Amino acid sequence: MPADSPQQATRPLIGTLEQGGVIDPDVLWSCTTCGACVEQCPVDIEHIDHIVDMRRYQVMTESEFPSELGVLFKNLETKGIRGARTPRIAPTGSTRSISTYRSTARTSIASMATSNLFWVGCAGAYEDRAKKTTTAVAELLAIAGVKYLVLGEGETCNGDSARRSGNEFLFQQLAAQNVETLNEMFEGVERVDRKVVVTCPHCFNTLGREYPQVGGNYTVLHHTQLLNRLIRDKKLVAPSHPSTAAALMGKTSPTTTRATWAGTTRSTSRLAS
């Protein structure tokens, strides 16, 4: 079709070549919203905002989206997670798991003398590799004497994947549910002291930058930021002996080793199996 043809105005924005579409559906849904295009654009075009807006129209108005997203949306609506996963972390052997530190009742953080809440996330609770990170962080926080609570079964997906896929209604539903739960947990705690520790970058961005849009105002810390602070404050001191460090990284056979943390020698279980 010639560029100056009047028919250009009637072309659908999203459509295949046969349909005369301006943007092919495969192109629209292949974007991972990583932000690289925005970062490199010499004229600062916000590509992702336009892409998500087009996806939102396709999902919420036209009901046209890849079949895989139908499974995702159904899982988020019915289970609160993105897909079928292995069971949540449970205590195994001598290695502490995140459920060891899970609160057994819906108790506010103020009454527990702590302002820290560990947001485990979908991957940290169900994905095998991410579980190891969750367990390791829980171990280190326990060694440093950091008190915190975990929502456990009260935690659902933050809704990031729903929003990026164009299902804004589902995102708002999940976000409102999580904000209500978090605000209940943080009742009586000042906003600056409402600390949420996360291991997932998606949770870090969504809880910290997007939840304020729906009334959720928290100080969100990535676990690396918190661990770095604990190291600076000498509450965590990395073992200097090579064999000890290797054992902690799971590179030697012993499952228990003697390590020096915060000036105190104690037995610590190997963080990863």
PDB file of C-alpha atoms in Angstrom, residues 40-231:
ATOM      1  CA  GLN A  40      19.445   3.786  24.004  1.00  0.00           C
ATOM      2  CA  CYS A  41      16.917   6.070  22.288  1.00  0.00           C
ATOM      3  CA  PRO A  42      18.641   9.362  21.322  1.00  0.00           C
ATOM      4  CA  VAL A  43      15.378  11.343  21.564  1.00  0.00           C
ATOM      5  CA  ASP A  44      14.067   9.790  24.810  1.00  0.00           C
ATOM      6  CA  ILE A  45      10.993   8.073  23.395  1.00  0.00           C
ATOM      7  CA  GLU A  46       9.171   6.041  26.051  1.00  0.00           C
ATOM      8  CA  HIS A  47       8.608   2.929  23.960  1.00  0.00           C
ATOM      9  CA  ILE A  48       7.489   0.687  26.818  1.00  0.00           C
ATOM     10  CA  ASP A  49       4.607   2.937  27.845  1.00  0.00           C
ATOM     11  CA  HIS A  50       3.215   2.814  24.303  1.00  0.00           C
ATOM     12  CA  ILE A  51       3.752  -0.930  24.017  1.00  0.00           C
ATOM     13  CA  VAL A  52       1.961  -1.645  27.310  1.00  0.00           C
ATOM     14  CA  ASP A  53      -0.873   0.705  26.300  1.00  0.00           C
ATOM     15  CA  MET A  54      -1.335  -1.217  23.040  1.00  0.00           C
ATOM     16  CA  ARG A  55      -1.279  -4.518  24.919  1.00  0.00           C
ATOM     17  CA  ARG A  56      -3.821  -3.176  27.367  1.00  0.00           C
ATOM     18  CA  TYR A  57      -6.158  -2.299  24.507  1.00  0.00           C
ATOM     19  CA  GLN A  58      -5.706  -5.722  22.925  1.00  0.00           C
ATOM     20  CA  VAL A  59      -6.406  -7.546  26.201  1.00  0.00           C
ATOM     21  CA  MET A  60      -9.138  -5.455  27.787  1.00  0.00           C
ATOM     22  CA  THR A  61     -10.980  -4.200  24.696  1.00  0.00           C
ATOM     23  CA  GLU A  62     -10.347  -6.643  21.872  1.00  0.00           C
ATOM     24  CA  SER A  63      -9.689  -9.762  24.005  1.00  0.00           C
ATOM     25  CA  GLU A  64      -6.946 -10.706  21.582  1.00  0.00           C
ATOM     26  CA  PHE A  65      -3.734 -12.026  23.097  1.00  0.00           C
ATOM     27  CA  PRO A  66      -1.492 -15.127  22.872  1.00  0.00           C
ATOM     28  CA  SER A  67      -3.046 -18.303  24.254  1.00  0.00           C
ATOM     29  CA  GLU A  68      -0.173 -18.662  26.736  1.00  0.00           C
ATOM     30  CA  LEU A  69      -1.336 -15.488  28.460  1.00  0.00           C
ATOM     31  CA  GLY A  70      -4.754 -17.025  28.983  1.00  0.00           C
ATOM     32  CA  VAL A  71      -3.123 -19.660  31.188  1.00  0.00           C
ATOM     33  CA  LEU A  72      -1.145 -16.966  33.018  1.00  0.00           C
ATOM     34  CA  PHE A  73      -4.214 -14.846  33.705  1.00  0.00           C
ATOM     35  CA  LYS A  74      -6.205 -17.853  34.920  1.00  0.00           C
ATOM     36  CA  ASN A  75      -3.446 -18.897  37.329  1.00  0.00           C
ATOM     37  CA  LEU A  76      -3.136 -15.369  38.700  1.00  0.00           C
ATOM     38  CA  GLU A  77      -6.894 -15.091  39.163  1.00  0.00           C
ATOM     39  CA  THR A  78      -7.436 -18.484  40.798  1.00  0.00           C
ATOM     40  CA  LYS A  79      -4.127 -19.305  42.511  1.00  0.00           C
ATOM     41  CA  GLY A  80      -2.407 -15.958  42.942  1.00  0.00           C
ATOM     42  CA  ILE A  81       0.743 -17.295  41.239  1.00  0.00           C
ATOM     43  CA  ARG A  82       1.965 -17.251  37.646  1.00  0.00           C
ATOM     44  CA  GLY A  83       1.973 -20.988  36.969  1.00  0.00           C
ATOM     45  CA  ALA A  84       2.189 -24.507  38.289  1.00  0.00           C
ATOM     46  CA  ARG A  85       5.157 -24.687  40.634  1.00  0.00           C
ATOM     47  CA  THR A  86       6.679 -27.108  43.069  1.00  0.00           C
ATOM     48  CA  PRO A  87       5.506 -26.764  46.682  1.00  0.00           C
ATOM     49  CA  ARG A  88       6.600 -23.796  48.722  1.00  0.00           C
ATOM     50  CA  ILE A  89       9.801 -24.080  50.715  1.00  0.00           C
ATOM     51  CA  ALA A  90       9.506 -26.472  53.638  1.00  0.00           C
ATOM     52  CA  PRO A  91      12.055 -27.396  56.350  1.00  0.00           C
ATOM     53  CA  THR A  92      14.486 -30.042  55.144  1.00  0.00           C
ATOM     54  CA  GLY A  93      17.164 -31.603  57.309  1.00  0.00           C
ATOM     55  CA  SER A  94      19.322 -29.169  59.255  1.00  0.00           C
ATOM     56  CA  THR A  95      18.991 -26.350  56.737  1.00  0.00           C
ATOM     57  CA  ARG A  96      16.674 -23.622  57.906  1.00  0.00           C
ATOM     58  CA  SER A  97      13.994 -22.655  55.420  1.00  0.00           C
ATOM     59  CA  ILE A  98      11.915 -19.555  55.061  1.00  0.00           C
ATOM     60  CA  SER A  99       8.898 -21.277  56.592  1.00  0.00           C
ATOM     61  CA  THR A 100      10.909 -21.628  59.810  1.00  0.00           C
ATOM     62  CA  TYR A 101      10.532 -17.868  60.264  1.00  0.00           C
ATOM     63  CA  ARG A 102       6.947 -17.615  59.050  1.00  0.00           C
ATOM     64  CA  SER A 103       4.528 -16.044  61.484  1.00  0.00           C
ATOM     65  CA  THR A 104       1.805 -18.428  62.598  1.00  0.00           C
ATOM     66  CA  ALA A 105      -0.818 -15.714  63.087  1.00  0.00           C
ATOM     67  CA  ARG A 106      -1.827 -12.484  61.412  1.00  0.00           C
ATOM     68  CA  THR A 107       0.085 -10.352  63.900  1.00  0.00           C
ATOM     69  CA  SER A 108       1.006  -6.771  63.131  1.00  0.00           C
ATOM     70  CA  ILE A 109       4.684  -5.992  62.758  1.00  0.00           C
ATOM     71  CA  ALA A 110       4.488  -3.304  65.442  1.00  0.00           C
ATOM     72  CA  SER A 111       3.564  -5.909  68.047  1.00  0.00           C
ATOM     73  CA  MET A 112       6.503  -8.107  67.005  1.00  0.00           C
ATOM     74  CA  ALA A 113       9.160  -5.455  67.754  1.00  0.00           C
ATOM     75  CA  THR A 114      10.385  -5.451  64.150  1.00  0.00           C
ATOM     76  CA  SER A 115       9.788  -3.308  61.077  1.00  0.00           C
ATOM     77  CA  ASN A 116      11.066  -5.835  58.529  1.00  0.00           C
ATOM     78  CA  LEU A 117       8.917  -7.967  56.262  1.00  0.00           C
ATOM     79  CA  PHE A 118      10.549 -10.512  53.937  1.00  0.00           C
ATOM     80  CA  TRP A 119       8.595 -10.612  50.673  1.00  0.00           C
ATOM     81  CA  VAL A 120       9.501 -14.008  49.220  1.00  0.00           C
ATOM     82  CA  GLY A 121       7.821 -13.662  45.829  1.00  0.00           C
ATOM     83  CA  CYS A 122       6.590 -16.283  43.361  1.00  0.00           C
ATOM     84  CA  ALA A 123      10.043 -17.354  42.199  1.00  0.00           C
ATOM     85  CA  GLY A 124      11.529 -17.358  45.701  1.00  0.00           C
ATOM     86  CA  ALA A 125       8.745 -19.622  46.955  1.00  0.00           C
ATOM     87  CA  TYR A 126       8.281 -21.984  44.020  1.00  0.00           C
ATOM     88  CA  GLU A 127      11.211 -21.916  41.583  1.00  0.00           C
ATOM     89  CA  ASP A 128      13.936 -24.385  42.551  1.00  0.00           C
ATOM     90  CA  ARG A 129      16.950 -22.144  41.913  1.00  0.00           C
ATOM     91  CA  ALA A 130      15.362 -19.088  43.518  1.00  0.00           C
ATOM     92  CA  LYS A 131      14.467 -21.160  46.589  1.00  0.00           C
ATOM     93  CA  LYS A 132      18.186 -21.505  47.314  1.00  0.00           C
ATOM     94  CA  THR A 133      18.548 -17.722  47.335  1.00  0.00           C
ATOM     95  CA  THR A 134      15.559 -17.386  49.658  1.00  0.00           C
ATOM     96  CA  THR A 135      16.956 -19.968  52.055  1.00  0.00           C
ATOM     97  CA  ALA A 136      20.428 -18.405  52.003  1.00  0.00           C
ATOM     98  CA  VAL A 137      19.056 -14.932  52.749  1.00  0.00           C
ATOM     99  CA  ALA A 138      16.959 -16.320  55.605  1.00  0.00           C
ATOM    100  CA  GLU A 139      20.065 -18.007  57.027  1.00  0.00           C
ATOM    101  CA  LEU A 140      22.127 -14.822  56.861  1.00  0.00           C
ATOM    102  CA  LEU A 141      19.402 -12.672  58.425  1.00  0.00           C
ATOM    103  CA  ALA A 142      19.103 -15.175  61.265  1.00  0.00           C
ATOM    104  CA  ILE A 143      22.879 -15.167  61.774  1.00  0.00           C
ATOM    105  CA  ALA A 144      22.882 -11.347  61.862  1.00  0.00           C
ATOM    106  CA  GLY A 145      20.058 -11.340  64.391  1.00  0.00           C
ATOM    107  CA  VAL A 146      17.624  -9.517  62.100  1.00  0.00           C
ATOM    108  CA  LYS A 147      14.000 -10.083  63.083  1.00  0.00           C
ATOM    109  CA  TYR A 148      11.354 -10.159  60.377  1.00  0.00           C
ATOM    110  CA  LEU A 149       8.010 -11.599  59.405  1.00  0.00           C
ATOM    111  CA  VAL A 150       6.879 -13.448  56.284  1.00  0.00           C
ATOM    112  CA  LEU A 151       3.327 -13.421  54.949  1.00  0.00           C
ATOM    113  CA  GLY A 152       3.450 -17.084  53.965  1.00  0.00           C
ATOM    114  CA  GLU A 153       0.183 -18.191  52.377  1.00  0.00           C
ATOM    115  CA  GLY A 154      -1.102 -14.619  52.689  1.00  0.00           C
ATOM    116  CA  GLU A 155       1.327 -13.514  49.972  1.00  0.00           C
ATOM    117  CA  THR A 156       0.240 -13.569  46.321  1.00  0.00           C
ATOM    118  CA  CYS A 157       1.908 -12.489  43.071  1.00  0.00           C
ATOM    119  CA  ASN A 158       2.658  -8.769  42.960  1.00  0.00           C
ATOM    120  CA  GLY A 159       0.863  -8.525  39.601  1.00  0.00           C
ATOM    121  CA  ASP A 160       3.845  -7.288  37.571  1.00  0.00           C
ATOM    122  CA  SER A 161       3.395  -9.894  34.837  1.00  0.00           C
ATOM    123  CA  ALA A 162      -0.308  -9.037  34.515  1.00  0.00           C
ATOM    124  CA  ARG A 163       0.382  -5.319  34.054  1.00  0.00           C
ATOM    125  CA  ARG A 164       3.205  -5.896  31.555  1.00  0.00           C
ATOM    126  CA  SER A 165       0.915  -8.219  29.620  1.00  0.00           C
ATOM    127  CA  GLY A 166      -1.820  -5.606  29.393  1.00  0.00           C
ATOM    128  CA  ASN A 167      -4.270  -6.971  31.973  1.00  0.00           C
ATOM    129  CA  GLU A 168      -4.466  -3.806  34.068  1.00  0.00           C
ATOM    130  CA  PHE A 169      -7.658  -4.913  35.810  1.00  0.00           C
ATOM    131  CA  LEU A 170      -5.965  -8.045  37.148  1.00  0.00           C
ATOM    132  CA  PHE A 171      -2.929  -6.058  38.263  1.00  0.00           C
ATOM    133  CA  GLN A 172      -5.124  -3.602  40.170  1.00  0.00           C
ATOM    134  CA  GLN A 173      -6.943  -6.527  41.799  1.00  0.00           C
ATOM    135  CA  LEU A 174      -3.739  -8.249  42.947  1.00  0.00           C
ATOM    136  CA  ALA A 175      -2.095  -4.999  44.017  1.00  0.00           C
ATOM    137  CA  ALA A 176      -5.099  -3.911  46.068  1.00  0.00           C
ATOM    138  CA  GLN A 177      -5.187  -7.295  47.804  1.00  0.00           C
ATOM    139  CA  ASN A 178      -1.475  -7.176  48.628  1.00  0.00           C
ATOM    140  CA  VAL A 179      -1.573  -3.555  49.764  1.00  0.00           C
ATOM    141  CA  GLU A 180      -4.462  -4.323  52.094  1.00  0.00           C
ATOM    142  CA  THR A 181      -2.503  -7.225  53.592  1.00  0.00           C
ATOM    143  CA  LEU A 182       0.726  -5.229  53.915  1.00  0.00           C
ATOM    144  CA  ASN A 183      -0.991  -2.197  55.436  1.00  0.00           C
ATOM    145  CA  GLU A 184      -2.628  -4.487  57.971  1.00  0.00           C
ATOM    146  CA  MET A 185       0.768  -5.958  58.853  1.00  0.00           C
ATOM    147  CA  PHE A 186       2.358  -2.499  59.099  1.00  0.00           C
ATOM    148  CA  GLU A 187      -0.467  -0.965  61.116  1.00  0.00           C
ATOM    149  CA  GLY A 188       0.975   1.516  63.610  1.00  0.00           C
ATOM    150  CA  VAL A 189       4.362   1.687  61.855  1.00  0.00           C
ATOM    151  CA  GLU A 190       5.616   4.931  60.295  1.00  0.00           C
ATOM    152  CA  ARG A 191       5.968   4.936  56.520  1.00  0.00           C
ATOM    153  CA  VAL A 192       9.770   5.292  56.612  1.00  0.00           C
ATOM    154  CA  ASP A 193       9.983   2.257  58.903  1.00  0.00           C
ATOM    155  CA  ARG A 194       7.792   0.028  56.716  1.00  0.00           C
ATOM    156  CA  LYS A 195      10.659  -2.031  55.330  1.00  0.00           C
ATOM    157  CA  VAL A 196      10.033  -4.769  52.783  1.00  0.00           C
ATOM    158  CA  VAL A 197      13.005  -6.969  51.833  1.00  0.00           C
ATOM    159  CA  VAL A 198      12.855  -8.659  48.426  1.00  0.00           C
ATOM    160  CA  THR A 199      15.133 -10.918  46.378  1.00  0.00           C
ATOM    161  CA  CYS A 200      13.303 -10.511  43.052  1.00  0.00           C
ATOM    162  CA  PRO A 201      13.981  -7.449  40.833  1.00  0.00           C
ATOM    163  CA  HIS A 202      10.381  -7.499  39.597  1.00  0.00           C
ATOM    164  CA  CYS A 203       9.082  -7.360  43.174  1.00  0.00           C
ATOM    165  CA  PHE A 204      11.624  -4.617  43.931  1.00  0.00           C
ATOM    166  CA  ASN A 205      10.317  -2.435  41.091  1.00  0.00           C
ATOM    167  CA  THR A 206       6.608  -3.179  41.542  1.00  0.00           C
ATOM    168  CA  LEU A 207       6.392  -2.816  45.327  1.00  0.00           C
ATOM    169  CA  GLY A 208       8.680   0.188  45.443  1.00  0.00           C
ATOM    170  CA  ARG A 209       7.609   2.167  42.373  1.00  0.00           C
ATOM    171  CA  GLU A 210       4.133   1.028  41.362  1.00  0.00           C
ATOM    172  CA  TYR A 211       2.357   0.114  44.601  1.00  0.00           C
ATOM    173  CA  PRO A 212       2.365   3.772  45.759  1.00  0.00           C
ATOM    174  CA  GLN A 213      -0.159   4.309  42.931  1.00  0.00           C
ATOM    175  CA  VAL A 214      -2.625   2.088  44.813  1.00  0.00           C
ATOM    176  CA  GLY A 215      -1.879   3.269  48.343  1.00  0.00           C
ATOM    177  CA  GLY A 216       1.091   1.077  49.212  1.00  0.00           C
ATOM    178  CA  ASN A 217       3.982   3.179  50.496  1.00  0.00           C
ATOM    179  CA  TYR A 218       6.918   1.144  51.778  1.00  0.00           C
ATOM    180  CA  THR A 219      10.691   1.291  51.965  1.00  0.00           C
ATOM    181  CA  VAL A 220      11.617  -1.564  49.647  1.00  0.00           C
ATOM    182  CA  LEU A 221      15.114  -3.019  49.996  1.00  0.00           C
ATOM    183  CA  HIS A 222      16.762  -5.535  47.722  1.00  0.00           C
ATOM    184  CA  HIS A 223      18.378  -8.279  49.786  1.00  0.00           C
ATOM    185  CA  THR A 224      21.825  -7.276  48.509  1.00  0.00           C
ATOM    186  CA  GLN A 225      21.321  -3.768  49.912  1.00  0.00           C
ATOM    187  CA  LEU A 226      20.365  -5.122  53.326  1.00  0.00           C
ATOM    188  CA  LEU A 227      23.240  -7.636  53.417  1.00  0.00           C
ATOM    189  CA  ASN A 228      25.684  -4.917  52.386  1.00  0.00           C
ATOM    190  CA  ARG A 229      24.444  -2.741  55.243  1.00  0.00           C
ATOM    191  CA  LEU A 230      24.800  -5.622  57.706  1.00  0.00           C
ATOM    192  CA  ILE A 231      28.372  -6.188  56.533  1.00  0.00           C
TER     193      ILE A 231
END
